[in-house]
Coordinates of C-alpha atoms in Angstrom, one line a residue:
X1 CA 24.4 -24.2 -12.0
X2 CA 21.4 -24.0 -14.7
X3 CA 18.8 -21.6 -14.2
X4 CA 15.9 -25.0 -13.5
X5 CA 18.4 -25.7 -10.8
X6 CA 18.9 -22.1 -9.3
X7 CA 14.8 -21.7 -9.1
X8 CA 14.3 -25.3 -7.1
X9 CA 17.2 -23.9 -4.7
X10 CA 15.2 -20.6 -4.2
X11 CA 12.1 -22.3 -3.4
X12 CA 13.3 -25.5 -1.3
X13 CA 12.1 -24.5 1.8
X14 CA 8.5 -24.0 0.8
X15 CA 8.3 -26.8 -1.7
X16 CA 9.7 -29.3 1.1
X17 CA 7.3 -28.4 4.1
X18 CA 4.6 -28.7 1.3
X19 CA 5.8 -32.1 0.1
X20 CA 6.2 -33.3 3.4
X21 CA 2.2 -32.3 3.4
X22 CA 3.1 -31.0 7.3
X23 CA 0.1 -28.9 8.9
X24 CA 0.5 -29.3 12.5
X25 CA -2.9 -28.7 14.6
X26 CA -3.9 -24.6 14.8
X27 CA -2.8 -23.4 17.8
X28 CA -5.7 -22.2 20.1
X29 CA -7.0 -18.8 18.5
X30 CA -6.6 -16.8 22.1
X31 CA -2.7 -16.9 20.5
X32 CA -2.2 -14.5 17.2
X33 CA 1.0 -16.0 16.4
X34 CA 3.0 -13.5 14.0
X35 CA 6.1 -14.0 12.1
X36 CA 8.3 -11.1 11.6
X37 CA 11.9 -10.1 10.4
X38 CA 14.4 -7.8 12.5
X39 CA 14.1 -5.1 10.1
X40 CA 10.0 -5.1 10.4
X41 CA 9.8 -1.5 11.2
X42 CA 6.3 -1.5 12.3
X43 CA 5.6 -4.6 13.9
X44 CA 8.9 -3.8 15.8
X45 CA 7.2 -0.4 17.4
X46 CA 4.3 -2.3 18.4
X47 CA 6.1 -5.4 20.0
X48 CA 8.3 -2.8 21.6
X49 CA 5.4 -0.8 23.8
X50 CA 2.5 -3.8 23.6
X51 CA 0.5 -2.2 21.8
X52 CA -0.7 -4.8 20.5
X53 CA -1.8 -6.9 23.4
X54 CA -3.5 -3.8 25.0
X55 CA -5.9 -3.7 21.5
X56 CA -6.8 -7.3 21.7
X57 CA -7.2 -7.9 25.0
X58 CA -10.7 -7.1 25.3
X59 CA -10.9 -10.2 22.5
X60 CA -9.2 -12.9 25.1
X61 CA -6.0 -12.5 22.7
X62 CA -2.4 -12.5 23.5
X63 CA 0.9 -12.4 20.9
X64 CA 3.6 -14.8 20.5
X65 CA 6.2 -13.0 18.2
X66 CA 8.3 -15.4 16.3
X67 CA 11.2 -13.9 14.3
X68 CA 12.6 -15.2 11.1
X69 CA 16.1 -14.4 8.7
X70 CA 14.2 -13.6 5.9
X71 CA 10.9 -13.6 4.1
X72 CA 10.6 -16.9 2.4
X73 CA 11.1 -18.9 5.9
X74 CA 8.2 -16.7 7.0
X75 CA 6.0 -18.2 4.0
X76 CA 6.7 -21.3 4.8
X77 CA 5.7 -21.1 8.0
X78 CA 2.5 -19.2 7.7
X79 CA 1.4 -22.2 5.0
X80 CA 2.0 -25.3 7.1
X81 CA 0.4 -23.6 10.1
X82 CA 2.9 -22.5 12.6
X83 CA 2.3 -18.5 12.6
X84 CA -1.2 -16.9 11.5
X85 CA 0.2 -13.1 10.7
X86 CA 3.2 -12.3 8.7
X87 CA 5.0 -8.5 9.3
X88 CA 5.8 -7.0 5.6
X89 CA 7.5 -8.7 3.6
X90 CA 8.7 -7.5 -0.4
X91 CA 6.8 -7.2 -3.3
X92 CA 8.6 -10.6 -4.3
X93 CA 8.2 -13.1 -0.9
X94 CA 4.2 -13.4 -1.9
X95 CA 5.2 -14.4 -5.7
X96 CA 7.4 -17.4 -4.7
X97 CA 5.1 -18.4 -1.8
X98 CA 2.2 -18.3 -4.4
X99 CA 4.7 -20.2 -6.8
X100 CA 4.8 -23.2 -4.2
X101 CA 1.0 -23.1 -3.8
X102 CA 1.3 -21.6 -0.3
X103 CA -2.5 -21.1 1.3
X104 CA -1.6 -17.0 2.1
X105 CA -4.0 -14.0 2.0
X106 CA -3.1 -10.8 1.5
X107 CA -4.3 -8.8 4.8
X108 CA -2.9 -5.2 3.4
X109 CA -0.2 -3.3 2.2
X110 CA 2.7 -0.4 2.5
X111 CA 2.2 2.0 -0.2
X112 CA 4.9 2.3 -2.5
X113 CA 8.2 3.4 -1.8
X114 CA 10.1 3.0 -4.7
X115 CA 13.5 5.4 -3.4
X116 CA 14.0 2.7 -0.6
X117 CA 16.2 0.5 -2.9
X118 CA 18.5 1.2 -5.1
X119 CA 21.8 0.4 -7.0
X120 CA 24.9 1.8 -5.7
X121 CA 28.3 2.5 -6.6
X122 CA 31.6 3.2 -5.0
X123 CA 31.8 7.2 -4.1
X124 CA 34.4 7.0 -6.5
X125 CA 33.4 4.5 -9.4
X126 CA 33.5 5.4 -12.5
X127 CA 30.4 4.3 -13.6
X128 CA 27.3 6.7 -14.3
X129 CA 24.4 5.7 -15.7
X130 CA 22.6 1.4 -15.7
X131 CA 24.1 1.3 -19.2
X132 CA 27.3 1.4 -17.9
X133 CA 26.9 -2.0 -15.7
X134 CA 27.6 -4.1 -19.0
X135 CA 29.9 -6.8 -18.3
X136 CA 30.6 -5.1 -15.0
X137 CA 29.5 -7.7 -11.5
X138 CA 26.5 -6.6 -9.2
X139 CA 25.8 -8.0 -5.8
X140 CA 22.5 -9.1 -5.2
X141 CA 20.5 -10.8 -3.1
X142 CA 18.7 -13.3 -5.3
X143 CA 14.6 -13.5 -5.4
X144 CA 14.5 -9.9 -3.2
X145 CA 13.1 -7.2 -4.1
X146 CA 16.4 -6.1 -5.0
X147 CA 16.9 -8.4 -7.3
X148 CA 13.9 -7.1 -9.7
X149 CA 14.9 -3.8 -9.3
X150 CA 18.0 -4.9 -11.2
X151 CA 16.5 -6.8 -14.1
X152 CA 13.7 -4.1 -14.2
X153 CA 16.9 -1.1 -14.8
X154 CA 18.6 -3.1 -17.4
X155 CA 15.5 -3.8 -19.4
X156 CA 15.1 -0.1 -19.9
X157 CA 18.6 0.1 -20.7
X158 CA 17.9 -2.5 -23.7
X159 CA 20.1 -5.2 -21.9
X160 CA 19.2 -8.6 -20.6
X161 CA 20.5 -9.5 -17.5
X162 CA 23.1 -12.0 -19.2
X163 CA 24.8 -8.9 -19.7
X164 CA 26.2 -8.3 -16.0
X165 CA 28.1 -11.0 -13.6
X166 CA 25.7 -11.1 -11.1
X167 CA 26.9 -11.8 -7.5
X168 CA 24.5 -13.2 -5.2
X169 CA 24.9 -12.0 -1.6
X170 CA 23.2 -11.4 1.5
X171 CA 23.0 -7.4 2.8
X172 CA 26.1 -7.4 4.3
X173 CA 28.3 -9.6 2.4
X174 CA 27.0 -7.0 -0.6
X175 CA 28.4 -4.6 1.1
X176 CA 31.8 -5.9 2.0
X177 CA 31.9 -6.7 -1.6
X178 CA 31.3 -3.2 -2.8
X179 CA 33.3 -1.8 -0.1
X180 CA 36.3 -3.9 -0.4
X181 CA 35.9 -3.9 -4.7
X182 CA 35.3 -7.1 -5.1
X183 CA 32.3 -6.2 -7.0
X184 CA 31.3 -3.0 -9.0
X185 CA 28.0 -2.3 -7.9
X186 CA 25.2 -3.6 -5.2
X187 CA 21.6 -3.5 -5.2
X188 CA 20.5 -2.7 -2.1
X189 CA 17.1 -1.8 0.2
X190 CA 16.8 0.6 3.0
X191 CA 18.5 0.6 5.9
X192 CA 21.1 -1.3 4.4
X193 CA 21.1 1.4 1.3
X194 CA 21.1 4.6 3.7
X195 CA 24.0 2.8 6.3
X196 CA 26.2 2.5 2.9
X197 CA 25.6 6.3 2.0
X198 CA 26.1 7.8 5.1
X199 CA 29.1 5.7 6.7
X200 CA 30.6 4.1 3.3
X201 CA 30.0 7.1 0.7
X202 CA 28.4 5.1 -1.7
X203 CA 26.8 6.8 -4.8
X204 CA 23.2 6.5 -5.7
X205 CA 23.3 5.0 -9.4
X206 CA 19.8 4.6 -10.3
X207 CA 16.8 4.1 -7.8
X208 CA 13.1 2.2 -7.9
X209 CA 11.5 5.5 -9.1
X210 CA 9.9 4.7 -12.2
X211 CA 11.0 0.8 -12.3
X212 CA 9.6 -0.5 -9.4
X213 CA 7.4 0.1 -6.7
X214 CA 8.3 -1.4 -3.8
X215 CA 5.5 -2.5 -2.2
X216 CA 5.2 -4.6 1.1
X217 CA 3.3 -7.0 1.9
X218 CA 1.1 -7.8 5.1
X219 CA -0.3 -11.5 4.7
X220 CA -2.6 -14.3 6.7
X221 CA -3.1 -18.1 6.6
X222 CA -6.1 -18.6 4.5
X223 CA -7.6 -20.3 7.5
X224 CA -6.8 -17.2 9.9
X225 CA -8.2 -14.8 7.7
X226 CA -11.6 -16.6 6.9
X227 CA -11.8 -17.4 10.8
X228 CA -10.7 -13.9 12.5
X229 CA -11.5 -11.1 10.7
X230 CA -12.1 -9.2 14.5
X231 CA -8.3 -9.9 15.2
X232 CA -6.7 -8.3 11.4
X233 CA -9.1 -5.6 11.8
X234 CA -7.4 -4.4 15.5
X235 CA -3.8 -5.4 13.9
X236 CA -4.4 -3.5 10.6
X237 CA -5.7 -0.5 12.5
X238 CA -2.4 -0.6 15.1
X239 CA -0.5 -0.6 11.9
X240 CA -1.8 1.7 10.5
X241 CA -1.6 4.0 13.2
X242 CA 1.6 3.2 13.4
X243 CA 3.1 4.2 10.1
X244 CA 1.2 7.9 10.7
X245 CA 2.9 8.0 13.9
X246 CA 6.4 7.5 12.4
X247 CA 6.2 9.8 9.3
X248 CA 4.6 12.5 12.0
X249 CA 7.3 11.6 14.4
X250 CA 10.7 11.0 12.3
X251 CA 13.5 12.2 15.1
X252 CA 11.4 9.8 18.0
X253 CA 11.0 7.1 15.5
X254 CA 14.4 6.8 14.3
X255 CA 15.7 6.8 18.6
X256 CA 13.5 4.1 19.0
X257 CA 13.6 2.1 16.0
X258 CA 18.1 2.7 15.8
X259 CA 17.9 1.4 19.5
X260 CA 15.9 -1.8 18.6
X261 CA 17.9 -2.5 15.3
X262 CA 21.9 -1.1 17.2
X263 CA 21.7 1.6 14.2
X264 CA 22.6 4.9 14.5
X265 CA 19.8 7.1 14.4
X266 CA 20.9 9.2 11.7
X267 CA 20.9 6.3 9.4
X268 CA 17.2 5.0 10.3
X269 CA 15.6 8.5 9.8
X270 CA 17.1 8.7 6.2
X271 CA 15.6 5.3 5.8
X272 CA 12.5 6.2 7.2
X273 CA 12.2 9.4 5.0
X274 CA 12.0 7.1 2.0
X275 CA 9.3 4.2 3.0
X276 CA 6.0 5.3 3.0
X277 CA 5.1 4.0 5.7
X278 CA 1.7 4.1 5.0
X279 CA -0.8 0.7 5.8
X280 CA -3.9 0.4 3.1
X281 CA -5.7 -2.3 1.8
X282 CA -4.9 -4.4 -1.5
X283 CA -6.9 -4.4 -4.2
X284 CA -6.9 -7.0 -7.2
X285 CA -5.7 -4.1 -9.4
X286 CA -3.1 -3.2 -7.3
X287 CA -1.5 -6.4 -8.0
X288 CA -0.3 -5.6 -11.6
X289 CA 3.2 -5.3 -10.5
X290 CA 3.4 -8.5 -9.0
X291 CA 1.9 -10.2 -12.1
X292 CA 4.7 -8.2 -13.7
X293 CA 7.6 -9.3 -11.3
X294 CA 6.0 -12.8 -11.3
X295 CA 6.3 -12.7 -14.9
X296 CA 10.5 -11.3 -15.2
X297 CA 11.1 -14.2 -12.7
X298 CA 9.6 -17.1 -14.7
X299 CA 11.6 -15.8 -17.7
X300 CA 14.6 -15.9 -15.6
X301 CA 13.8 -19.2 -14.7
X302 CA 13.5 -18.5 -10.7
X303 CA 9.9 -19.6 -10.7
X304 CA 9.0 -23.5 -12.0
X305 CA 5.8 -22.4 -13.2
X306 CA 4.0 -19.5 -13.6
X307 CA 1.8 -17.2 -11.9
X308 CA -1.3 -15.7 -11.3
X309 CA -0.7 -12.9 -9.1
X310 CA -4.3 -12.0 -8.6
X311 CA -5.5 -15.3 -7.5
X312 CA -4.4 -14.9 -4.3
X313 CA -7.0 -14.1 -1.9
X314 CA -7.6 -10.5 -0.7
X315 CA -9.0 -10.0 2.9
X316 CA -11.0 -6.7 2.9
X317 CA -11.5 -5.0 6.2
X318 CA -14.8 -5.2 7.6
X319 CA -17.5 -1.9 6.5
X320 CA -18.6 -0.3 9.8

């Protein structure tokens, strides 16, 4: 498969809904409809105890919760209408939405956590520094975060990312693969990253710190964020308040959060430990990173065109 072809597979589900030109009727705004993944830590806590409903009832607002495999499905439906709200997605969803002129808004962001992804090795491997990857084959899970991790390690190394097999897999056929040695390293993101340490053994080869960020993302339909700025403001706030209350709280947090995901807790407060956790608003310069991961992809040939990652609108929250 050429790299033209690998990029339309990447983006077919966004580029068909927006061929198909679908955009099915808003639903009535007394419904914030928000798409979410399983592993949306902070949306989860507040779907969990309704905390979310209490804020906005005195708005005439109720929540439908609509969950999703992955980030780009969630992209795809924000832009043809179906959800308002997307939970946090990676630094990388937004730049392939954006790619196949989705109408999104960034609503805010989790501050970096670069040490919750990483590439791993066998307990036992060989292998010590990125250099030694040449020639060697790395799981990944293609257009994730993870996966500009990767190209951003072997840059600094001085090696393109021809030089590696690359192997791209979900989360947990990664990990068989490592664990069974059918591949010599994984890329991996938090809690998948801290499940393979603590019950696999894997080794910590080289984190994000100093190669990427890690940033998630909180986004809107252009049309929900022009029209409901009263609504973000009560859902950024119970975010926000949220995070605090986990990085305050890590024993609670990882009970309730390893219940909700059937992980043991030990595993989620590790996780935990390495997110920031913390909700604050996106700013245009803020964005550099994404111009930058917008910019490896294209050269990859992931994206079919390229990018400005700072023409995306930014929703402000409201001065009191």
């Amino acid at each position: 498969m050429n790299r033209r072809s690998a990029a339309r597979l990447v983006l077919a589900g966004l580029t068909l809904s927006l061929a198909l030109g679908c955009n099915p009727a808003a639903a009535e705004e007394s419904t914030l409809r928000i798409g979410y993944q399983r592993s949306s830590a902070l949306i989860s806590l507040l779907r969990e105890d309704a905390t979310l409903e209490t804020a906005l009832k005195p708005l005439g607002v109720t929540v439908s919760w609509h969950e999703f495999t992955s980030g780009l499905p969630i992209m795809e439906a924000l832009n043809v209408g179906r959800i308002d709200v997307s939970a946090d997605v990676a630094d990388t969803v937004p730049v392939f939405a954006q790619a196949a002129n989705a109408k999104i808004t960034y609503i805010a962001q989790e501050a970096a956590s670069p040490e919750a992804q990483a590439i791993l090795v066998p307990g036992d491997s060989p292998l010590k520094t990125v250099a030694d990857l040449k020639g060697r084959k790395v799981a990944v899970t293609k257009g994730a975060g993870s996966h500009y991790l990767l190209l951003a390690a072997l840059k600094a190394e001085g090696l393109p990312f021809k030089s590696i097999n690359p192997a791209y897999l979900t989360p947990a056929d990664g990990r068989s693969a490592l664990s069974g040695g059918s591949v010599d390293a994984w890329v991996a993101w938090d809690p998948f990253l801290s499940a393979a340490q603590i019950q696999a053994g894997a080794r910590i080869l080289r984190d994000g710190t100093g190669l990427s960020a890690y940033k998630r993302y909180y986004l809107a339909s252009d049309a929900y964020a022009e029209k409901r700025a009263d609504v973000l403001t009560l859902l950024v706030t119970k975010l926000r308040e949220a995070g605090t209350w986990v990085k305050a709280n890590p024993d609670a947090a990882a009970a309730r959060l390893g219940a909700l995901w059937k992980i043991e807790p030990e595993i989620v407060k590790q996780a935990n430990a390495r997110r920031s956790y913390r909700v604050e608003p996106v700013s245009r310069a803020g964005l550099a990173e994404q111009q930058t991961i917008a910019d490896a992809f294209r050269a990859e040939g992931l994206l079919p065109r390229a990018v400005d990652a700072s023409a995306l609108p930014v929703w402000e929250l409201p001065s009191r």
